[in-house]
Short mmCIF file of N, CA and C in Angstrom, two decimals:
data_model
loop_
_atom_site.label_atom_id
_atom_site.label_comp_id
_atom_site.label_asym_id
_atom_site.label_seq_id
_atom_site.Cartn_x
_atom_site.Cartn_y
_atom_site.Cartn_z
N MET A 1 24.19 -9.02 -9.44
CA MET A 1 24.04 -10.18 -8.50
C MET A 1 23.93 -11.53 -9.04
N ASN A 2 24.42 -12.35 -8.44
CA ASN A 2 24.24 -13.91 -8.73
C ASN A 2 23.42 -14.58 -7.99
N LEU A 3 21.87 -14.27 -8.31
CA LEU A 3 21.07 -14.84 -7.59
C LEU A 3 20.49 -16.16 -8.23
N PRO A 4 20.44 -17.50 -7.53
CA PRO A 4 19.98 -18.61 -8.32
C PRO A 4 18.68 -18.57 -9.20
N SER A 5 17.83 -17.68 -8.59
CA SER A 5 16.58 -17.85 -9.47
C SER A 5 15.52 -16.52 -9.18
N PHE A 6 14.89 -15.99 -10.00
CA PHE A 6 13.99 -15.07 -9.69
C PHE A 6 12.60 -15.32 -9.56
N LEU A 7 12.26 -16.58 -9.57
CA LEU A 7 10.90 -17.08 -9.56
C LEU A 7 10.43 -16.95 -8.13
N TRP A 8 11.32 -17.26 -7.26
CA TRP A 8 10.86 -17.04 -5.52
C TRP A 8 10.64 -15.77 -5.30
N LEU A 9 11.31 -14.69 -6.12
CA LEU A 9 11.30 -13.10 -5.78
C LEU A 9 9.65 -12.78 -6.33
N TRP A 10 9.45 -13.39 -7.61
CA TRP A 10 8.25 -13.03 -8.21
C TRP A 10 6.99 -13.54 -7.36
N ARG A 11 7.39 -14.78 -6.68
CA ARG A 11 6.24 -15.14 -5.96
C ARG A 11 6.00 -14.32 -4.73
N ALA A 12 7.31 -13.96 -4.09
CA ALA A 12 7.01 -13.09 -2.90
C ALA A 12 6.29 -11.79 -3.23
N ALA A 13 6.67 -11.17 -4.46
CA ALA A 13 5.98 -9.88 -4.78
C ALA A 13 4.60 -10.13 -5.23
N ALA A 14 4.13 -11.20 -5.73
CA ALA A 14 2.86 -11.52 -6.10
C ALA A 14 1.94 -11.51 -4.82
N TRP A 15 2.46 -12.27 -3.97
CA TRP A 15 1.64 -12.51 -2.74
C TRP A 15 1.53 -11.18 -1.96
N SER A 16 2.69 -10.53 -1.86
CA SER A 16 2.87 -9.20 -1.26
C SER A 16 1.91 -8.16 -1.79
N MET A 17 1.82 -8.24 -3.11
CA MET A 17 0.90 -7.13 -3.95
C MET A 17 -0.45 -7.73 -3.49
N GLY A 18 -0.86 -8.94 -3.60
CA GLY A 18 -1.98 -9.45 -3.34
C GLY A 18 -2.70 -8.97 -1.89
N PHE A 19 -1.69 -9.12 -0.92
CA PHE A 19 -2.17 -9.02 0.36
C PHE A 19 -2.36 -7.44 0.61
N SER A 20 -1.41 -6.41 -0.09
CA SER A 20 -1.50 -5.18 -0.11
C SER A 20 -2.89 -4.86 -0.41
N LEU A 21 -3.28 -5.26 -1.59
CA LEU A 21 -4.42 -4.79 -2.17
C LEU A 21 -5.64 -5.26 -1.23
N LEU A 22 -5.59 -6.37 -0.71
CA LEU A 22 -6.57 -6.90 0.25
C LEU A 22 -6.44 -5.94 1.61
N ALA A 23 -5.38 -5.52 2.07
CA ALA A 23 -5.15 -4.64 3.24
C ALA A 23 -5.77 -3.33 2.74
N TYR A 24 -5.70 -2.84 1.52
CA TYR A 24 -6.45 -1.50 1.12
C TYR A 24 -7.66 -1.66 1.10
N VAL A 25 -8.30 -2.64 0.55
CA VAL A 25 -9.85 -2.80 0.68
C VAL A 25 -10.38 -2.73 2.23
N LEU A 26 -9.52 -3.54 3.02
CA LEU A 26 -10.02 -3.64 4.38
C LEU A 26 -9.97 -2.20 5.19
N LEU A 27 -8.97 -1.72 4.86
CA LEU A 27 -8.80 -0.33 5.33
C LEU A 27 -10.16 0.62 4.95
N ALA A 28 -10.39 0.58 3.54
CA ALA A 28 -11.33 1.33 2.99
C ALA A 28 -12.82 1.08 3.73
N MET A 29 -12.95 -0.40 3.88
CA MET A 29 -14.15 -0.62 4.48
C MET A 29 -14.01 -0.23 6.02
N THR A 30 -13.24 -0.37 6.75
CA THR A 30 -13.27 0.08 8.03
C THR A 30 -13.26 1.50 8.31
N GLY A 31 -12.37 2.28 7.30
CA GLY A 31 -12.68 3.60 7.08
C GLY A 31 -14.00 4.24 7.02
N VAL A 32 -14.59 3.74 6.13
CA VAL A 32 -16.09 4.01 5.77
C VAL A 32 -16.76 3.72 7.01
N TRP A 33 -16.60 2.61 7.71
CA TRP A 33 -17.53 2.32 8.89
C TRP A 33 -17.25 3.33 9.88
N MET A 34 -15.80 3.45 10.09
CA MET A 34 -15.83 4.68 11.25
C MET A 34 -16.40 6.15 10.96
N PHE A 35 -16.24 6.33 9.51
CA PHE A 35 -17.04 7.66 9.23
C PHE A 35 -18.43 7.77 9.19
N GLN A 36 -19.16 6.49 8.91
CA GLN A 36 -20.67 6.41 8.99
C GLN A 36 -20.95 6.54 10.46
N VAL A 37 -20.28 5.87 11.36
CA VAL A 37 -20.60 5.86 12.69
C VAL A 37 -20.50 7.30 13.31
N ARG A 38 -19.15 7.89 13.04
CA ARG A 38 -18.90 9.07 13.50
C ARG A 38 -19.96 10.28 12.85
N SER A 39 -20.36 10.26 11.74
CA SER A 39 -21.29 11.11 11.15
C SER A 39 -22.64 10.79 11.82
N ASN A 40 -22.93 9.83 12.19
CA ASN A 40 -24.36 9.59 12.93
C ASN A 40 -24.16 10.04 14.36
N GLY A 41 -23.13 10.51 14.87
CA GLY A 41 -22.95 10.94 16.27
C GLY A 41 -22.62 9.92 17.22
N GLN A 42 -22.39 8.83 16.89
CA GLN A 42 -22.23 7.50 17.82
C GLN A 42 -20.68 7.35 17.95
N PRO A 43 -20.39 6.74 19.19
CA PRO A 43 -18.97 6.26 19.20
C PRO A 43 -18.87 5.06 18.56
N TYR A 44 -17.67 4.69 17.87
CA TYR A 44 -17.43 3.29 17.37
C TYR A 44 -16.76 2.62 18.27
N PRO A 45 -16.75 1.42 18.05
CA PRO A 45 -16.02 0.39 18.96
C PRO A 45 -14.57 0.79 19.10
N ASN A 46 -13.82 0.65 20.35
CA ASN A 46 -12.53 0.81 20.30
C ASN A 46 -11.63 0.10 19.51
N TRP A 47 -12.12 -1.29 19.35
CA TRP A 47 -11.28 -2.11 18.65
C TRP A 47 -11.22 -1.89 17.04
N LEU A 48 -12.31 -0.99 16.55
CA LEU A 48 -12.32 -0.79 15.21
C LEU A 48 -11.05 0.07 14.77
N ARG A 49 -10.73 1.16 15.60
CA ARG A 49 -9.70 2.12 15.41
C ARG A 49 -8.61 1.32 15.62
N SER A 50 -8.28 0.50 16.42
CA SER A 50 -6.97 -0.30 16.54
C SER A 50 -6.96 -1.22 15.38
N LEU A 51 -7.94 -1.77 14.90
CA LEU A 51 -7.89 -2.70 13.87
C LEU A 51 -7.49 -2.03 12.46
N HIS A 52 -8.07 -0.63 12.47
CA HIS A 52 -7.74 0.36 11.28
C HIS A 52 -6.22 0.47 11.20
N TYR A 53 -5.73 0.79 12.51
CA TYR A 53 -4.15 0.96 12.57
C TYR A 53 -3.25 -0.31 12.42
N VAL A 54 -3.72 -1.29 12.73
CA VAL A 54 -2.80 -2.57 12.68
C VAL A 54 -2.70 -2.68 11.17
N ILE A 55 -4.04 -2.72 10.36
CA ILE A 55 -4.02 -3.15 8.98
C ILE A 55 -3.26 -2.21 8.25
N GLY A 56 -3.25 -0.81 8.64
CA GLY A 56 -2.51 0.18 8.02
C GLY A 56 -1.01 0.11 8.12
N GLY A 57 -0.71 -0.42 9.40
CA GLY A 57 0.95 -0.90 9.69
C GLY A 57 1.23 -1.97 8.48
N ILE A 58 0.38 -2.98 8.64
CA ILE A 58 0.61 -4.01 7.66
C ILE A 58 1.01 -3.61 6.18
N LEU A 59 -0.03 -2.76 5.81
CA LEU A 59 -0.06 -2.20 4.55
C LEU A 59 1.27 -1.63 4.43
N ALA A 60 1.91 -0.61 5.10
CA ALA A 60 2.94 -0.04 5.14
C ALA A 60 4.36 -0.83 5.16
N PHE A 61 4.15 -1.96 5.89
CA PHE A 61 5.32 -2.92 5.76
C PHE A 61 5.02 -3.59 4.55
N LEU A 62 4.15 -4.07 4.07
CA LEU A 62 4.18 -4.68 2.73
C LEU A 62 4.68 -3.80 1.62
N VAL A 63 4.21 -2.85 1.53
CA VAL A 63 4.56 -1.76 0.45
C VAL A 63 6.28 -1.60 0.53
N LEU A 64 6.74 -1.48 1.84
CA LEU A 64 8.22 -1.25 2.01
C LEU A 64 8.89 -2.67 1.39
N PHE A 65 8.18 -3.78 1.84
CA PHE A 65 8.78 -5.07 1.39
C PHE A 65 8.88 -5.21 -0.08
N LEU A 66 7.71 -4.69 -0.87
CA LEU A 66 7.58 -4.58 -2.21
C LEU A 66 8.77 -3.86 -2.87
N LEU A 67 8.96 -2.75 -2.25
CA LEU A 67 9.97 -1.80 -2.71
C LEU A 67 11.29 -2.50 -2.61
N ALA A 68 11.66 -3.25 -1.69
CA ALA A 68 12.97 -4.03 -1.35
C ALA A 68 12.96 -5.11 -2.59
N ILE A 69 11.98 -5.79 -2.72
CA ILE A 69 11.83 -6.80 -3.69
C ILE A 69 12.24 -6.31 -5.07
N GLY A 70 11.60 -5.32 -5.36
CA GLY A 70 11.75 -4.51 -6.55
C GLY A 70 13.15 -4.24 -6.82
N LEU A 71 13.73 -3.46 -6.15
CA LEU A 71 14.96 -3.00 -6.00
C LEU A 71 16.10 -4.21 -6.18
N VAL A 72 15.88 -5.17 -5.22
CA VAL A 72 16.75 -6.37 -5.36
C VAL A 72 16.51 -7.05 -6.69
N GLY A 73 15.35 -7.30 -7.27
CA GLY A 73 15.04 -8.19 -8.53
C GLY A 73 15.52 -7.19 -9.63
N THR A 74 15.31 -6.20 -9.66
CA THR A 74 15.85 -5.24 -10.74
C THR A 74 17.05 -5.23 -10.96
N VAL A 75 17.82 -4.74 -9.97
CA VAL A 75 19.23 -4.74 -9.83
C VAL A 75 19.81 -6.09 -10.05
N GLY A 76 19.27 -7.22 -9.45
CA GLY A 76 19.80 -8.53 -9.69
C GLY A 76 19.61 -8.85 -11.15
N HIS A 77 18.68 -8.59 -11.89
CA HIS A 77 18.42 -9.27 -13.25
C HIS A 77 19.27 -8.10 -14.10
N TYR A 78 18.90 -6.93 -13.95
CA TYR A 78 19.39 -5.99 -15.15
C TYR A 78 20.74 -5.30 -14.67
N GLY A 79 21.12 -5.22 -13.43
CA GLY A 79 22.36 -4.66 -12.94
C GLY A 79 22.13 -3.07 -12.72
N SER A 80 20.82 -2.65 -12.91
CA SER A 80 20.64 -1.12 -12.53
C SER A 80 19.21 -1.11 -12.53
N LEU A 81 18.91 0.20 -12.29
CA LEU A 81 17.28 0.54 -12.09
C LEU A 81 16.86 1.41 -13.42
N GLY A 82 15.52 1.71 -13.33
CA GLY A 82 14.88 2.41 -14.26
C GLY A 82 14.48 1.80 -15.41
N HIS A 83 14.18 0.67 -15.77
CA HIS A 83 13.92 -0.06 -17.02
C HIS A 83 12.41 0.06 -17.39
N SER A 84 11.70 0.67 -16.52
CA SER A 84 10.28 0.86 -16.91
C SER A 84 9.47 1.79 -16.16
N THR A 85 8.42 2.24 -16.40
CA THR A 85 7.66 2.95 -15.47
C THR A 85 7.18 2.54 -14.04
N HIS A 86 7.37 1.25 -13.97
CA HIS A 86 6.97 0.69 -12.66
C HIS A 86 7.84 1.38 -11.49
N LEU A 87 9.11 1.74 -11.62
CA LEU A 87 9.70 2.29 -10.47
C LEU A 87 9.24 3.60 -10.20
N PRO A 88 8.91 4.60 -10.86
CA PRO A 88 8.12 5.77 -10.37
C PRO A 88 6.86 5.49 -10.02
N ALA A 89 6.13 4.49 -10.55
CA ALA A 89 4.81 4.30 -10.05
C ALA A 89 4.94 3.53 -8.58
N GLY A 90 6.03 2.73 -8.35
CA GLY A 90 6.29 2.13 -7.19
C GLY A 90 6.57 3.29 -6.16
N LEU A 91 7.45 4.09 -6.49
CA LEU A 91 7.96 5.06 -5.53
C LEU A 91 6.81 5.96 -5.18
N ILE A 92 5.82 6.32 -5.84
CA ILE A 92 4.82 7.24 -5.66
C ILE A 92 3.74 6.43 -4.73
N VAL A 93 3.59 5.05 -5.10
CA VAL A 93 2.80 4.28 -3.85
C VAL A 93 3.38 4.37 -2.50
N VAL A 94 4.69 4.11 -2.57
CA VAL A 94 5.38 4.00 -1.39
C VAL A 94 5.22 5.39 -0.61
N ALA A 95 5.38 6.67 -1.33
CA ALA A 95 5.14 8.01 -0.76
C ALA A 95 3.74 8.30 -0.36
N LEU A 96 2.91 7.72 -1.18
CA LEU A 96 1.31 7.78 -0.87
C LEU A 96 1.24 7.11 0.56
N VAL A 97 1.65 5.82 0.72
CA VAL A 97 1.30 5.09 2.04
C VAL A 97 2.09 5.89 2.91
N ALA A 98 3.18 6.33 2.81
CA ALA A 98 3.82 7.08 4.05
C ALA A 98 3.16 8.08 4.51
N ILE A 99 2.69 8.99 3.57
CA ILE A 99 1.59 10.09 3.74
C ILE A 99 0.59 9.78 4.63
N SER A 100 -0.15 8.71 3.96
CA SER A 100 -1.48 8.23 4.71
C SER A 100 -1.02 7.89 6.22
N PHE A 101 0.06 6.91 6.30
CA PHE A 101 0.40 6.51 7.45
C PHE A 101 0.66 7.64 8.48
N TRP A 102 1.45 8.52 7.97
CA TRP A 102 1.70 9.71 9.04
C TRP A 102 0.48 10.50 9.29
N SER A 103 -0.52 10.88 8.34
CA SER A 103 -1.32 11.73 8.57
C SER A 103 -2.30 10.99 9.42
N ALA A 104 -2.41 9.80 9.31
CA ALA A 104 -3.21 8.96 10.41
C ALA A 104 -2.81 9.26 11.73
N THR A 105 -1.57 9.25 12.15
CA THR A 105 -1.21 9.49 13.33
C THR A 105 -1.36 10.98 13.99
N GLN A 106 -1.74 11.89 12.83
CA GLN A 106 -1.84 13.07 13.16
C GLN A 106 -3.43 13.62 13.52
N ILE A 107 -4.37 12.66 13.24
CA ILE A 107 -5.86 12.84 13.15
C ILE A 107 -6.10 13.16 14.69
N ASN A 108 -6.66 14.12 15.06
CA ASN A 108 -7.41 14.42 16.46
C ASN A 108 -8.47 15.81 16.16
N PRO A 109 -9.17 15.98 17.08
CA PRO A 109 -10.21 17.18 17.09
C PRO A 109 -9.45 18.43 16.57
N GLU A 110 -8.33 18.80 17.05
CA GLU A 110 -7.67 20.05 16.84
C GLU A 110 -6.90 20.10 15.48
N ARG A 111 -6.93 19.30 14.88
CA ARG A 111 -6.05 18.91 13.51
C ARG A 111 -7.15 18.56 12.30
N GLY A 112 -7.95 19.27 11.96
CA GLY A 112 -9.12 18.70 11.14
C GLY A 112 -8.30 18.68 9.72
N TRP A 113 -7.14 19.21 9.45
CA TRP A 113 -6.61 18.90 8.00
C TRP A 113 -6.08 17.61 8.08
N ALA A 114 -5.70 16.86 9.04
CA ALA A 114 -5.07 15.49 9.02
C ALA A 114 -6.23 14.70 8.48
N ARG A 115 -7.46 14.54 9.00
CA ARG A 115 -8.24 13.62 8.37
C ARG A 115 -8.57 13.92 7.04
N SER A 116 -8.68 15.02 6.43
CA SER A 116 -8.76 15.44 5.04
C SER A 116 -7.51 14.86 4.32
N LEU A 117 -6.44 15.27 4.72
CA LEU A 117 -5.29 14.64 4.12
C LEU A 117 -5.25 13.32 3.98
N HIS A 118 -5.48 12.56 5.12
CA HIS A 118 -5.60 11.05 5.16
C HIS A 118 -6.60 10.51 4.12
N ILE A 119 -7.64 10.96 4.10
CA ILE A 119 -8.76 10.61 3.12
C ILE A 119 -8.39 10.66 1.59
N SER A 120 -8.03 12.13 1.35
CA SER A 120 -7.64 12.32 0.03
C SER A 120 -6.55 11.53 -0.49
N THR A 121 -5.49 11.47 0.54
CA THR A 121 -4.14 10.76 0.16
C THR A 121 -4.77 9.30 -0.26
N ASN A 122 -5.53 8.51 0.45
CA ASN A 122 -6.01 7.17 0.14
C ASN A 122 -6.99 7.10 -1.07
N LEU A 123 -7.75 8.12 -1.42
CA LEU A 123 -8.35 8.20 -2.69
C LEU A 123 -7.26 8.10 -4.01
N ILE A 124 -6.20 9.02 -3.72
CA ILE A 124 -5.25 8.96 -4.79
C ILE A 124 -4.45 7.80 -4.81
N LEU A 125 -4.41 7.17 -3.48
CA LEU A 125 -3.65 5.86 -3.62
C LEU A 125 -4.46 4.80 -4.30
N PHE A 126 -5.59 4.68 -4.51
CA PHE A 126 -6.35 4.05 -5.36
C PHE A 126 -5.79 3.89 -6.75
N LEU A 127 -5.55 5.20 -7.37
CA LEU A 127 -5.05 5.44 -8.59
C LEU A 127 -3.67 4.75 -8.71
N GLY A 128 -3.01 4.96 -7.78
CA GLY A 128 -1.58 4.57 -7.52
C GLY A 128 -1.41 3.06 -7.76
N PHE A 129 -2.24 2.52 -6.93
CA PHE A 129 -2.42 0.99 -7.11
C PHE A 129 -2.77 0.46 -8.51
N ILE A 130 -3.77 1.03 -9.12
CA ILE A 130 -4.03 0.68 -10.48
C ILE A 130 -2.73 0.91 -11.29
N TRP A 131 -2.11 1.96 -11.20
CA TRP A 131 -0.87 2.28 -11.91
C TRP A 131 0.32 1.30 -11.63
N VAL A 132 0.56 0.97 -10.60
CA VAL A 132 1.57 0.12 -10.22
C VAL A 132 1.23 -1.32 -10.55
N SER A 133 0.09 -1.58 -10.45
CA SER A 133 -0.44 -3.07 -10.85
C SER A 133 -0.20 -3.17 -12.21
N VAL A 134 -0.66 -2.35 -13.27
CA VAL A 134 -0.52 -2.47 -14.66
C VAL A 134 0.97 -2.49 -15.03
N THR A 135 2.02 -1.52 -14.54
CA THR A 135 3.08 -1.46 -14.74
C THR A 135 3.83 -2.53 -14.25
N GLY A 136 3.44 -3.19 -13.11
CA GLY A 136 3.96 -4.43 -12.65
C GLY A 136 3.87 -5.62 -13.30
N TRP A 137 2.55 -5.69 -14.01
CA TRP A 137 2.28 -6.68 -14.94
C TRP A 137 3.29 -6.84 -16.13
N ASP A 138 3.43 -5.63 -16.61
CA ASP A 138 4.41 -5.49 -17.54
C ASP A 138 5.85 -6.17 -17.22
N VAL A 139 6.34 -5.66 -16.08
CA VAL A 139 7.66 -6.28 -15.56
C VAL A 139 7.45 -7.60 -15.18
N VAL A 140 6.41 -8.45 -14.92
CA VAL A 140 6.37 -9.80 -14.63
C VAL A 140 6.39 -10.33 -15.90
N GLN A 141 5.84 -9.79 -17.01
CA GLN A 141 6.04 -10.50 -18.33
C GLN A 141 7.35 -10.67 -18.98
N LYS A 142 8.33 -9.62 -18.45
CA LYS A 142 9.69 -9.87 -18.81
C LYS A 142 10.32 -10.92 -17.96
N TYR A 143 10.00 -11.25 -16.80
CA TYR A 143 10.57 -12.37 -15.96
C TYR A 143 10.20 -13.63 -16.56
N LEU A 144 9.00 -14.02 -16.86
CA LEU A 144 8.40 -15.02 -17.42
C LEU A 144 8.96 -15.63 -18.70
N PRO A 145 9.24 -17.00 -18.87
CA PRO A 145 9.89 -17.50 -19.97
C PRO A 145 8.99 -17.32 -21.20
#
């Protein structure tokens, strides 16, 4: 690809990753809040679950956007994929977010497994975000002069 500059792409990725991490933290906070309220036998406010879903949708969008940026940037710069461990790290994070998103839609009293899958996937996603951040930093160093 003959793109004029990859600086704009790096900036978009940096902002998207930052917002993804912020969304993850907000999801953890609202998720813990819902868990605590539910554990105490109290109903949580309706807006809390809606907020959790909206932030989850934003996270899913941002992760897919990061995937697209990574593919375009790598193919544009190198002409092919697979030049670092950032690709498998990113694909695993995308898969974990997809599993988390899907399992969230399955949560109800008849499907106890869905909540367990959702929570355990999000705990593993924490490690995925660390891995993709470390490998992403290595990739950024290749683009900088």
